[in-house]
Amino acid sequence: MSKAKVSSVSALPRAVTLALLAFFAATNLLKADECEHDSKYVIEHPPRKWALVIGNADYHELTRIPSSATDAEKMRELLASLDFSVTPGVVTSRRQLEDDYLVPFRSQIQRGDLVVVYFSGHGFSHGPFNYLAPTLLPKKLQAKDLTQSAVSVEALEDFFACRPGQLGCISPGLLVMILDACRSVTSVEVTDPDGTSTVGKGSMADPLLANETNVLIAFAARPGHSAEGSTVAGQLSTFTKNLVPFLAVEGLEIGSVFKEAFTDVIAETEGAQNPGLVDWNKSVAFLKPSQAELEGERTAWCAALDTQDPKQVGRYVRRNALSRYAFAAREWLADNPQTPLAPGFTLASPAAIDRAWRGNDDMARVAVRRAELPLAFPRQVDSALWDRVSLPSGTDMSDTMLGLVPSGTSATDLRGGKTRATQRPAFDAVVFQAHGSAVLLRDSRAFVDATSPSAATRQLAFGTALEVRSIEKRANNIYWLEGQVAGTHETLFVPLSPQAPPEPLELGHSLREILVPPQGGTLPDVVEPGPLTAALKELGAAGKKVSWVSLASSESDDEEARDALEGRLTHVRYVLTRSGVDGRRVTAVTRATDVPSGWIRIRIFGY
């Protein structure tokens, strides 16, 4: 598992969020019946919900906590009202927890289910680890007996989570652990073998074993600190009392549920108790999704399915692990395994097409050179091209280097060398190397060693996606591409013979530039399509014909934000194709520095 990410973002006021979601659902999301695909892949399959609720109140040697029993009963009622199948219990020992609860509970879970483990009772920290106290836990114990006497939070997490490549492990869509317990050492004295008392107040360590399961762990207190319970029967502990109201709020994303509750706990205790959320969750998840969120979830699935691209469908599963369509998405992936063939390509650089925008200056219109080597570009590329090639200090990838030429330039002009002084195919070598990727346009033989005539060879099919390291010209006007088949690690060398320059791509006029924001509220993977659909209708009414559309997403260093931007690009493509735009004439660039954060820029070319 990767290093923990501790989230801290502010939510919109509740009323504002719900109003925005309702407005977007009513006015802008595509209709559900527009998802026209094989019915097998649009059948709703809501994830099952399982909860294990433990309330340890009556301790034999430690202080009794009557509020823990009340906490567990309240949590059981609430989760049952949210359609969870709840297993209540009291844990007397680590072995009893495993035999009576964990093993039978885990056997019910299917891939993609939502699992909640709730514990209210004593807890403590020792060294870098966190422990939950069974009711029979002695007040004094040696460090060597910890793992057999107490319940390790890290081991409990690993019991439910799956490691990458682990055979036979069924991963929940999301594991949520809610731990209303202390993380101090005030109740339990842990001693070393020589009798020395030790105090552990360190932070939670990274898990012992990496896993691929989405996990959220909500702690009632910071490491080394206490959580407030109550000795009065019928009262809730401070943490659970403030958490319960938010768990029942419709349309509140699960991470925001905890953050809202944490704020109230801190306010009530005047900062004495400070809860925290450890977040290894890449999915957008809701305990009680609103209708707007369900519609957005469907829209995002229709957009991903429409691509017929394993990468995009896989991203949907990763981002929407608890979606009603996650089961169908996994079925699609099983039926359409990842192949080295590119889902789509273009002969003109998407980065060059985006650079061809000229606004209202028709006199400066440009065309885009097409590849002369038997290679094509993927339809989506990284805009920071010059980071991958050696250019003179202080220079960027210029328009000419990207292949922009004056509108009206013909293939004859290119053959005559009127637009450049350098040798003809060198243009392709620089640009494909800058893009870092290419698609083969003919069946080709590749060598594992370009210097040996007897080197082993590989056969690569038309459409194979390649990761490009370099392209160099050698004898007999042959260019050699060094790289790998996408998704592999074997270095290959592919000989390429250039062809005569094709006619440049004429894009027409720069008709309209549009910026679209993400949907409001908690729908991060879809955009607000109103401005785009309105612009397309206006252009159509004016008799304009769309020749090409260039998309651009903003820059982000955060992996989760990049995933959300990828979803928004996919949604924009879906809106365009559903509006009649040829999907083969839609390209995109990512990490554009001139696009507002989180937004998508759309440039429409045509006549």
Coordinates of C-alpha atoms in Angstrom, one line a residue:
M1 CA 0.0 0.0 0.0
S2 CA 1.2 3.5 -0.8
K3 CA 1.9 6.1 1.8
A4 CA -1.2 7.3 3.6
K5 CA -2.9 10.5 2.4
V6 CA -4.6 12.5 5.1
S7 CA -7.4 14.5 3.5
S8 CA -8.5 18.0 4.6
V9 CA -10.9 19.8 2.3
S10 CA -13.9 22.0 3.1
A11 CA -17.3 21.0 1.9
L12 CA -19.9 23.4 0.4
P13 CA -22.7 24.3 2.7
R14 CA -25.2 21.4 2.6
A15 CA -28.1 23.3 1.2
V16 CA -26.0 24.8 -1.5
T17 CA -24.6 21.4 -2.5
L18 CA -28.0 19.7 -2.8
A19 CA -29.5 22.6 -4.7
L20 CA -26.6 22.5 -7.2
L21 CA -26.9 18.7 -7.6
A22 CA -30.7 18.9 -8.2
F23 CA -30.2 21.7 -10.7
F24 CA -27.6 19.8 -12.7
A25 CA -29.6 16.6 -12.6
A26 CA -32.7 18.4 -13.9
T27 CA -31.1 20.5 -16.6
N28 CA -27.8 19.2 -17.9
L29 CA -27.0 15.5 -17.4
L30 CA -27.7 13.3 -20.4
K31 CA -30.8 11.2 -20.1
A32 CA -30.4 7.7 -18.7
D33 CA -31.9 6.1 -21.8
E34 CA -29.2 7.6 -24.0
C35 CA -26.8 4.9 -22.8
E36 CA -27.4 2.6 -25.8
H37 CA -25.1 -0.4 -25.6
D38 CA -25.3 -4.1 -25.1
S39 CA -27.9 -4.5 -22.3
K40 CA -25.4 -6.9 -20.5
Y41 CA -23.3 -3.9 -19.7
V42 CA -25.9 -1.4 -18.5
I43 CA -27.8 -3.6 -16.0
E44 CA -27.7 -2.1 -12.6
H45 CA -26.1 -4.2 -9.9
P46 CA -25.9 -2.2 -6.6
P47 CA -23.1 -3.3 -4.3
R48 CA -24.2 -5.3 -1.2
K49 CA -23.5 -3.6 2.1
W50 CA -22.1 -5.4 5.1
A51 CA -21.3 -4.1 8.6
L52 CA -19.6 -5.6 11.6
V53 CA -20.5 -3.6 14.7
I54 CA -18.6 -4.2 17.9
G55 CA -19.5 -2.5 21.2
N56 CA -17.1 -3.4 24.1
A57 CA -18.6 -1.9 27.3
D58 CA -18.0 -4.5 30.1
Y59 CA -14.3 -4.9 30.6
H60 CA -12.9 -7.3 33.3
E61 CA -9.8 -5.3 34.3
L62 CA -10.1 -2.1 32.4
T63 CA -12.6 0.7 33.1
R64 CA -16.2 -0.1 32.0
I65 CA -17.5 2.1 29.2
P66 CA -21.4 2.0 29.2
S67 CA -21.5 4.4 26.3
S68 CA -19.8 1.8 24.0
A69 CA -22.9 -0.4 24.2
T70 CA -25.1 2.5 23.3
D71 CA -22.8 3.5 20.5
A72 CA -22.9 0.1 19.0
E73 CA -26.7 -0.1 19.2
K74 CA -27.2 3.3 17.6
M75 CA -24.7 2.4 14.8
R76 CA -26.5 -0.9 14.2
E77 CA -29.8 0.8 13.8
L78 CA -28.4 3.5 11.5
L79 CA -26.6 1.1 9.2
A80 CA -29.6 -1.2 9.0
S81 CA -31.7 1.8 7.9
L82 CA -29.1 2.3 5.1
D83 CA -29.7 -1.2 3.9
F84 CA -26.6 -2.8 5.5
S85 CA -26.7 -6.4 6.7
V86 CA -25.4 -5.9 10.2
T87 CA -23.5 -8.3 12.4
P88 CA -23.4 -7.1 16.0
G89 CA -21.0 -8.4 18.6
V90 CA -18.8 -8.1 21.7
V91 CA -15.1 -9.1 21.4
T92 CA -13.7 -10.9 24.4
S93 CA -10.4 -12.0 22.9
R94 CA -8.5 -11.8 19.6
R95 CA -9.1 -15.5 18.9
Q96 CA -12.8 -15.2 19.6
L97 CA -13.1 -12.2 17.2
E98 CA -11.5 -14.2 14.5
D99 CA -13.5 -17.4 15.0
D100 CA -16.9 -16.0 15.9
Y101 CA -17.0 -12.9 13.7
L102 CA -14.2 -12.3 11.2
V103 CA -14.1 -15.6 9.3
P104 CA -17.9 -16.0 8.9
F105 CA -18.4 -12.3 8.2
R106 CA -15.6 -12.2 5.5
S107 CA -17.1 -15.3 3.8
Q108 CA -20.2 -13.3 2.8
I109 CA -18.3 -10.5 1.0
Q110 CA -18.3 -10.4 -2.8
R111 CA -16.1 -8.3 -5.1
G112 CA -17.1 -4.6 -5.1
D113 CA -19.2 -4.8 -1.8
L114 CA -19.2 -2.0 0.7
V115 CA -17.8 -3.2 4.1
V116 CA -18.0 -1.2 7.4
V117 CA -16.2 -2.3 10.5
Y118 CA -17.2 -0.3 13.6
F119 CA -15.6 -0.6 17.0
S120 CA -16.4 1.3 20.2
G121 CA -14.4 0.5 23.3
H122 CA -10.9 0.8 24.7
G123 CA -7.9 1.2 22.4
F124 CA -4.3 2.1 22.7
S125 CA -1.1 2.7 20.7
H126 CA 2.2 0.9 21.1
G127 CA 5.2 2.0 19.0
P128 CA 3.9 2.8 15.6
F129 CA 0.8 0.5 15.8
N130 CA -2.8 0.8 17.0
Y131 CA -4.7 -1.8 19.0
L132 CA -8.3 -2.4 20.0
A133 CA -8.9 -3.9 23.4
P134 CA -11.0 -7.1 23.9
T135 CA -13.0 -7.2 27.1
L136 CA -10.7 -9.8 28.7
L137 CA -7.5 -7.9 27.9
P138 CA -5.3 -7.7 31.1
K139 CA -4.4 -4.3 32.4
K140 CA -0.7 -5.2 32.3
L141 CA 0.9 -7.3 29.5
Q142 CA 4.3 -7.7 27.9
A143 CA 5.1 -6.3 24.5
K144 CA 5.7 -9.8 23.1
D145 CA 2.0 -10.8 24.0
L146 CA 0.4 -7.8 22.2
T147 CA -0.4 -9.4 18.9
Q148 CA -2.1 -12.4 20.6
S149 CA -3.9 -10.4 23.3
A150 CA -5.1 -7.3 21.6
V151 CA -6.5 -6.7 18.1
S152 CA -4.1 -4.9 15.7
V153 CA -5.8 -2.3 13.6
E154 CA -3.3 -2.9 10.8
A155 CA -3.8 -6.7 10.9
L156 CA -7.6 -6.2 10.9
E157 CA -7.3 -4.0 7.8
D158 CA -5.1 -6.6 6.1
F159 CA -7.7 -9.3 6.9
F160 CA -10.2 -7.7 4.6
A161 CA -7.9 -6.1 2.0
C162 CA -6.3 -7.9 -1.0
R163 CA -2.7 -7.6 -1.9
P164 CA -1.9 -7.0 -5.6
G165 CA -1.8 -10.4 -7.5
Q166 CA -3.1 -12.3 -4.4
L167 CA -4.9 -15.4 -5.8
G168 CA -8.4 -16.2 -4.5
C169 CA -8.8 -12.9 -2.6
I170 CA -12.1 -11.1 -3.1
S171 CA -11.6 -7.4 -2.7
P172 CA -14.4 -5.2 -1.3
G173 CA -15.2 -2.1 -3.3
L174 CA -14.5 -0.1 -0.2
L175 CA -13.5 -1.0 3.4
V176 CA -14.5 1.6 6.0
M177 CA -13.1 1.2 9.5
I178 CA -14.7 3.4 12.2
L179 CA -12.7 3.2 15.4
D180 CA -14.2 5.1 18.4
A181 CA -11.4 4.3 20.8
C182 CA -8.4 5.9 22.5
R183 CA -5.0 5.8 20.9
S184 CA -3.2 6.5 24.2
V185 CA -1.6 4.2 26.7
T186 CA -3.4 5.4 29.8
S187 CA -5.5 2.3 30.4
V188 CA -3.1 -0.5 29.4
E189 CA 0.5 -0.8 30.6
V190 CA 2.8 -2.6 28.1
T191 CA 6.2 -3.7 29.5
D192 CA 9.3 -4.9 27.8
P193 CA 10.8 -8.3 28.8
D194 CA 13.1 -6.6 31.4
G195 CA 10.1 -5.0 33.0
T196 CA 10.6 -1.5 31.7
S197 CA 7.3 0.3 31.0
T198 CA 7.2 1.6 27.5
V199 CA 5.0 4.3 26.1
G200 CA 4.2 4.4 22.3
K201 CA 2.9 7.7 21.0
G202 CA 4.0 7.4 17.4
S203 CA 1.9 7.9 14.3
M204 CA 0.1 5.1 12.6
A205 CA 2.6 3.2 10.5
D206 CA 2.1 2.2 6.9
P207 CA 0.5 -1.2 6.7
L208 CA 2.7 -4.3 6.9
L209 CA 1.5 -5.5 3.5
A210 CA 0.5 -3.3 0.5
N211 CA -3.0 -3.9 -0.7
E212 CA -5.2 -2.9 -3.7
T213 CA -8.5 -2.4 -1.7
N214 CA -9.9 1.1 -1.2
V215 CA -9.7 1.8 2.5
L216 CA -10.8 4.6 4.8
I217 CA -9.9 4.5 8.5
A218 CA -11.6 7.0 10.8
F219 CA -9.9 7.4 14.2
A220 CA -11.7 9.1 17.0
A221 CA -8.4 10.6 18.3
R222 CA -4.9 11.5 17.3
P223 CA -2.0 9.1 18.0
G224 CA -1.2 9.1 21.7
H225 CA -4.4 10.8 22.7
S226 CA -7.7 9.8 24.2
A227 CA -11.3 9.7 22.9
E228 CA -14.2 10.7 25.2
G229 CA -16.7 8.0 26.3
S230 CA -19.3 8.1 29.0
T231 CA -19.9 6.1 32.2
V232 CA -23.6 7.0 32.0
A233 CA -25.7 4.3 30.5
G234 CA -27.7 5.4 27.5
Q235 CA -25.3 8.2 26.5
L236 CA -23.3 8.2 23.3
S237 CA -19.6 8.8 23.1
T238 CA -18.5 12.2 21.8
F239 CA -17.2 10.8 18.5
T240 CA -20.1 8.6 17.6
K241 CA -22.7 11.2 18.7
N242 CA -21.3 13.7 16.2
L243 CA -20.8 11.1 13.5
V244 CA -24.2 9.5 13.4
P245 CA -26.2 12.6 12.0
F246 CA -23.8 12.9 9.0
L247 CA -23.9 9.2 8.1
A248 CA -27.6 9.6 7.4
V249 CA -27.3 12.7 5.2
E250 CA -28.3 11.9 1.6
G251 CA -25.8 12.8 -1.1
L252 CA -22.8 13.5 1.2
E253 CA -19.6 11.8 -0.1
I254 CA -18.2 9.4 2.5
G255 CA -15.0 11.3 3.0
S256 CA -16.9 14.5 3.7
V257 CA -19.1 12.6 6.2
F258 CA -16.1 12.1 8.4
K259 CA -14.7 15.6 7.9
E260 CA -18.0 17.3 8.9
A261 CA -18.2 15.1 12.0
F262 CA -14.6 15.8 12.9
T263 CA -15.2 19.5 12.9
D264 CA -18.1 19.1 15.4
V265 CA -16.0 16.9 17.7
I266 CA -13.2 19.4 17.8
A267 CA -15.6 22.2 18.5
E268 CA -17.4 20.3 21.3
T269 CA -14.2 19.3 23.0
E270 CA -12.5 22.6 22.4
G271 CA -9.7 20.8 20.5
A272 CA -9.0 18.2 23.3
Q273 CA -10.2 15.4 21.0
N274 CA -9.1 15.7 17.4
P275 CA -10.2 12.8 15.1
G276 CA -8.5 11.9 11.8
L277 CA -9.1 10.1 8.6
V278 CA -6.5 7.9 6.9
D279 CA -7.4 7.7 3.3
W280 CA -6.3 5.0 0.8
N281 CA -9.5 5.4 -1.2
K282 CA -9.4 6.3 -4.9
S283 CA -13.2 5.9 -5.4
V284 CA -16.0 8.4 -5.0
A285 CA -18.4 6.7 -2.6
F286 CA -21.7 7.5 -0.9
L287 CA -23.5 5.7 2.0
K288 CA -26.7 7.3 0.8
P289 CA -26.4 8.6 -2.8
S290 CA -28.8 11.2 -4.1
Q291 CA -30.7 10.9 -7.3
A292 CA -28.4 13.5 -8.9
E293 CA -25.4 11.4 -8.0
L294 CA -26.9 8.2 -9.3
E295 CA -27.6 10.0 -12.6
G296 CA -24.1 11.3 -12.7
E297 CA -22.7 7.9 -12.0
R298 CA -24.7 6.5 -14.9
T299 CA -23.5 9.3 -17.2
A300 CA -19.9 8.7 -16.3
W301 CA -20.4 4.9 -17.1
C302 CA -22.1 5.6 -20.4
A303 CA -19.2 7.9 -21.4
A304 CA -16.5 5.3 -20.4
L305 CA -18.4 2.4 -22.1
D306 CA -18.7 4.4 -25.2
T307 CA -15.0 4.6 -25.6
Q308 CA -14.7 0.8 -25.8
D309 CA -11.3 1.3 -24.3
P310 CA -10.1 -1.0 -21.4
K311 CA -8.1 1.9 -20.0
Q312 CA -11.1 4.1 -19.6
V313 CA -13.4 1.3 -18.3
G314 CA -10.7 0.4 -15.8
R315 CA -10.5 4.0 -14.7
Y316 CA -14.3 4.0 -14.2
V317 CA -14.0 1.0 -11.9
R318 CA -11.2 2.6 -10.0
R319 CA -13.1 5.8 -9.6
N320 CA -16.5 4.3 -9.0
A321 CA -15.9 1.1 -7.1
L322 CA -19.3 1.2 -5.5
S323 CA -21.2 2.2 -8.6
R324 CA -24.3 0.3 -9.7
Y325 CA -22.4 -0.3 -12.9
A326 CA -19.0 -1.4 -11.4
F327 CA -20.1 -5.0 -11.8
A328 CA -20.9 -4.5 -15.4
A329 CA -17.6 -2.6 -16.0
R330 CA -15.7 -5.6 -14.5
E331 CA -17.6 -7.9 -16.8
W332 CA -16.7 -5.8 -19.8
L333 CA -13.1 -5.8 -18.8
A334 CA -13.2 -9.6 -18.5
D335 CA -14.8 -9.9 -21.9
N336 CA -12.4 -7.3 -23.5
P337 CA -8.9 -7.9 -22.1
Q338 CA -6.2 -5.2 -22.5
T339 CA -4.4 -5.6 -25.8
P340 CA -1.3 -3.7 -27.2
L341 CA -3.5 -2.3 -30.0
A342 CA -4.4 1.3 -29.7
P343 CA -8.2 2.1 -29.4
G344 CA -7.8 5.1 -31.8
F345 CA -5.2 7.2 -33.5
T346 CA -4.6 10.2 -35.8
L347 CA -2.0 11.1 -38.4
A348 CA -1.8 14.7 -37.1
S349 CA -0.4 15.6 -33.7
P350 CA -3.1 16.4 -31.1
A351 CA -0.7 19.0 -29.7
A352 CA -0.2 20.6 -33.1
I353 CA -4.0 20.7 -33.6
D354 CA -4.5 22.5 -30.3
R355 CA -1.7 25.0 -31.2
A356 CA -3.5 25.6 -34.6
W357 CA -6.1 27.7 -32.8
R358 CA -6.1 31.3 -34.1
G359 CA -9.2 32.8 -32.6
N360 CA -10.7 35.3 -35.0
D361 CA -7.6 35.9 -37.0
D362 CA -8.5 34.0 -40.2
M363 CA -5.5 35.5 -42.1
A364 CA -3.2 33.4 -39.8
R365 CA -5.0 30.1 -40.4
V366 CA -2.6 27.1 -40.4
A367 CA -2.7 23.4 -41.4
V368 CA -1.1 20.5 -39.7
R369 CA 1.5 18.2 -41.2
R370 CA 0.6 14.5 -41.2
A371 CA 3.2 11.8 -40.4
E372 CA 5.6 10.6 -43.1
L373 CA 6.9 7.7 -41.1
P374 CA 4.4 4.7 -40.9
L375 CA 3.3 5.9 -37.4
A376 CA 0.3 7.7 -36.0
F377 CA -0.4 9.6 -32.8
P378 CA -2.7 8.5 -30.0
R379 CA -5.7 10.8 -29.8
Q380 CA -4.7 12.1 -26.4
V381 CA -1.2 13.3 -25.6
D382 CA 0.7 15.2 -22.9
S383 CA 1.1 18.9 -23.8
A384 CA 4.5 19.2 -22.1
L385 CA 6.2 17.8 -25.1
W386 CA 9.5 19.6 -24.9
D387 CA 10.3 17.9 -21.6
R388 CA 11.0 14.7 -23.5
V389 CA 13.4 15.9 -26.2
S390 CA 16.8 17.7 -26.2
L391 CA 16.2 21.3 -27.4
P392 CA 18.5 24.3 -27.1
S393 CA 18.4 25.9 -23.7
G394 CA 15.5 28.3 -23.3
T395 CA 13.6 27.1 -26.4
D396 CA 10.2 25.5 -26.5
M397 CA 8.6 23.1 -29.0
S398 CA 7.8 25.6 -31.7
D399 CA 4.8 25.6 -34.1
T400 CA 7.1 24.6 -37.0
M401 CA 8.7 21.8 -35.0
L402 CA 5.2 20.5 -34.2
G403 CA 4.3 20.5 -37.9
L404 CA 2.2 23.6 -38.4
V405 CA 2.3 25.1 -41.9
P406 CA 0.4 27.9 -43.6
S407 CA -3.1 27.0 -44.7
G408 CA -3.0 26.0 -48.3
T409 CA 0.4 24.3 -48.2
S410 CA 0.3 21.2 -50.4
A411 CA 2.1 17.9 -50.4
T412 CA 4.0 19.1 -53.4
D413 CA 5.2 22.1 -51.5
L414 CA 6.4 19.8 -48.7
R415 CA 8.2 17.6 -51.2
G416 CA 9.9 20.7 -52.7
G417 CA 11.1 21.7 -49.2
K418 CA 9.4 25.2 -49.4
T419 CA 8.4 25.1 -45.7
R420 CA 11.6 24.0 -44.1
A421 CA 15.3 23.7 -44.7
T422 CA 15.9 20.4 -42.7
Q423 CA 15.6 16.9 -44.2
R424 CA 12.1 15.8 -44.6
P425 CA 11.4 12.9 -42.3
A426 CA 13.4 14.5 -39.4
F427 CA 10.2 16.2 -38.5
D428 CA 8.6 12.9 -37.6
A429 CA 11.5 11.8 -35.5
V430 CA 11.5 14.8 -33.2
V431 CA 7.7 15.0 -32.8
F432 CA 7.1 11.3 -32.1
Q433 CA 10.0 11.3 -29.7
A434 CA 8.5 14.4 -28.0
H435 CA 5.1 12.7 -27.7
G436 CA 6.7 9.6 -26.2
S437 CA 4.1 7.4 -27.9
A438 CA 3.1 6.2 -31.3
V439 CA 0.9 3.7 -33.2
L440 CA 2.2 1.4 -35.9
L441 CA 0.4 1.9 -39.3
R442 CA 1.6 -1.4 -40.8
D443 CA 2.6 -4.9 -39.7
S444 CA 6.3 -4.7 -38.7
R445 CA 9.2 -6.8 -37.7
A446 CA 11.0 -5.6 -34.5
F447 CA 14.4 -6.6 -33.3
V448 CA 15.6 -7.0 -29.7
D449 CA 19.1 -5.8 -30.8
A450 CA 19.4 -3.3 -33.6
T451 CA 23.2 -3.9 -34.1
S452 CA 23.0 -7.7 -34.7
P453 CA 21.6 -9.1 -38.0
S454 CA 20.9 -12.4 -36.2
A455 CA 19.1 -10.8 -33.3
A456 CA 15.7 -12.3 -32.2
T457 CA 12.7 -10.6 -33.7
R458 CA 9.1 -9.9 -32.8
Q459 CA 6.1 -9.4 -35.1
L460 CA 4.1 -6.3 -34.4
A461 CA 0.6 -5.9 -35.8
F462 CA -1.0 -2.8 -37.4
G463 CA -2.3 -0.6 -34.6
T464 CA 0.2 -1.7 -32.0
A465 CA 0.7 1.1 -29.4
L466 CA 4.4 1.9 -28.7
E467 CA 6.2 3.8 -26.0
V468 CA 8.9 5.8 -27.9
R469 CA 12.3 6.4 -26.4
S470 CA 14.1 7.6 -29.5
I471 CA 13.9 7.6 -33.3
E472 CA 17.2 7.8 -35.3
K473 CA 18.0 7.8 -39.0
R474 CA 20.5 5.2 -40.1
A475 CA 21.7 3.8 -43.4
N476 CA 19.5 3.6 -46.6
N477 CA 17.2 6.3 -45.3
I478 CA 15.7 3.9 -42.7
Y479 CA 14.7 5.3 -39.3
W480 CA 14.9 3.1 -36.2
L481 CA 12.5 3.5 -33.4
E482 CA 13.7 2.4 -30.0
G483 CA 11.0 1.7 -27.4
Q484 CA 8.5 -0.8 -25.9
V485 CA 5.1 -2.2 -26.8
A486 CA 2.8 -0.3 -24.5
G487 CA 2.5 -2.0 -21.1
T488 CA 5.6 -4.1 -21.5
H489 CA 9.2 -3.7 -20.5
E490 CA 11.1 -5.4 -23.4
T491 CA 13.2 -2.9 -25.4
L492 CA 12.6 -3.3 -29.2
F493 CA 14.0 -1.7 -32.3
V494 CA 11.6 -1.1 -35.2
P495 CA 12.9 -0.1 -38.7
L496 CA 10.7 2.4 -40.4
S497 CA 10.7 3.6 -44.1
P498 CA 9.3 7.1 -44.7
Q499 CA 6.7 7.7 -47.4
A500 CA 6.1 10.8 -49.5
P501 CA 4.5 13.6 -47.4
P502 CA 0.7 13.4 -47.3
E503 CA -1.5 16.4 -47.8
P504 CA -1.6 18.5 -44.6
L505 CA -4.7 18.5 -42.4
E506 CA -6.8 21.6 -43.1
L507 CA -8.8 22.5 -40.0
G508 CA -10.8 25.4 -41.3
H509 CA -11.7 28.4 -39.2
S510 CA -11.3 28.7 -35.4
L511 CA -15.1 28.7 -34.7
R512 CA -15.6 28.6 -30.9
E513 CA -13.6 28.2 -27.7
I514 CA -15.4 27.0 -24.6
L515 CA -14.4 26.4 -21.0
V516 CA -16.5 23.9 -19.1
P517 CA -16.3 23.4 -15.3
P518 CA -16.8 20.1 -13.4
Q519 CA -20.3 19.4 -12.2
G520 CA -21.0 21.1 -8.9
G521 CA -21.2 19.2 -5.6
T522 CA -19.8 15.7 -5.6
L523 CA -19.8 14.6 -9.2
P524 CA -16.1 15.0 -10.0
D525 CA -15.9 12.8 -13.2
V526 CA -18.5 14.7 -15.3
V527 CA -18.6 18.2 -16.6
E528 CA -21.3 20.8 -16.8
P529 CA -22.2 20.2 -20.5
G530 CA -24.7 23.1 -20.9
P531 CA -22.2 25.6 -22.5
L532 CA -21.0 22.9 -25.0
T533 CA -24.4 21.7 -26.1
A534 CA -25.6 25.3 -26.4
A535 CA -22.6 26.2 -28.6
L536 CA -23.0 23.2 -30.8
K537 CA -26.7 24.1 -31.4
E538 CA -25.8 27.7 -32.1
L539 CA -23.1 26.7 -34.7
G540 CA -25.5 24.2 -36.3
A541 CA -28.2 26.9 -36.6
A542 CA -25.7 29.2 -38.2
G543 CA -24.9 26.6 -40.8
K544 CA -21.4 25.9 -39.5
K545 CA -19.8 22.4 -40.0
V546 CA -17.5 21.1 -37.4
S547 CA -14.2 19.7 -38.9
W548 CA -12.3 19.0 -35.7
V549 CA -12.5 19.5 -31.9
S550 CA -9.4 19.8 -29.7
L551 CA -9.8 19.3 -25.9
A552 CA -7.4 20.3 -23.2
S553 CA -7.3 19.5 -19.5
S554 CA -5.6 21.5 -16.8
E555 CA -2.4 20.7 -15.1
S556 CA -2.3 18.8 -11.8
D557 CA 0.3 17.1 -9.6
D558 CA -2.3 15.1 -7.7
E559 CA -3.1 11.6 -8.9
E560 CA -6.8 11.7 -7.8
A561 CA -7.3 15.1 -9.5
R562 CA -5.7 13.7 -12.7
D563 CA -8.1 10.8 -12.6
A564 CA -11.1 13.1 -12.3
L565 CA -9.8 15.2 -15.2
E566 CA -9.5 12.1 -17.3
G567 CA -13.2 11.3 -16.5
R568 CA -14.2 14.8 -17.6
L569 CA -12.4 14.5 -20.9
T570 CA -14.2 11.2 -21.5
H571 CA -17.5 12.8 -20.6
V572 CA -16.9 15.7 -23.0
R573 CA -16.1 13.3 -25.8
Y574 CA -19.3 11.5 -25.1
V575 CA -21.3 14.7 -25.2
L576 CA -19.7 15.6 -28.6
T577 CA -20.3 12.2 -30.2
R578 CA -23.9 12.1 -28.9
S579 CA -24.3 15.5 -30.5
G580 CA -23.2 14.2 -33.9
V581 CA -19.5 15.1 -33.9
D582 CA -17.3 12.4 -35.5
G583 CA -15.3 10.9 -32.6
R584 CA -12.3 10.3 -34.9
R585 CA -12.0 14.1 -35.2
V586 CA -11.7 14.7 -31.5
T587 CA -8.3 14.9 -30.0
A588 CA -7.0 16.0 -26.6
V589 CA -4.0 17.3 -24.7
T590 CA -3.4 17.0 -21.0
R591 CA -1.5 19.2 -18.5
A592 CA -2.2 22.4 -20.4
T593 CA -0.9 25.3 -18.4
D594 CA -3.3 27.8 -19.8
V595 CA -6.5 26.0 -18.7
P596 CA -8.1 26.9 -15.3
S597 CA -7.6 24.2 -12.7
G598 CA -10.2 21.4 -12.9
W599 CA -11.7 22.7 -16.1
I600 CA -11.8 21.4 -19.7
R601 CA -11.1 23.7 -22.7
I602 CA -12.8 22.9 -26.0
R603 CA -11.7 24.4 -29.3
I604 CA -14.0 23.8 -32.2
F605 CA -12.7 24.2 -35.8
G606 CA -14.8 24.1 -38.9
Y607 CA -16.3 26.0 -41.9

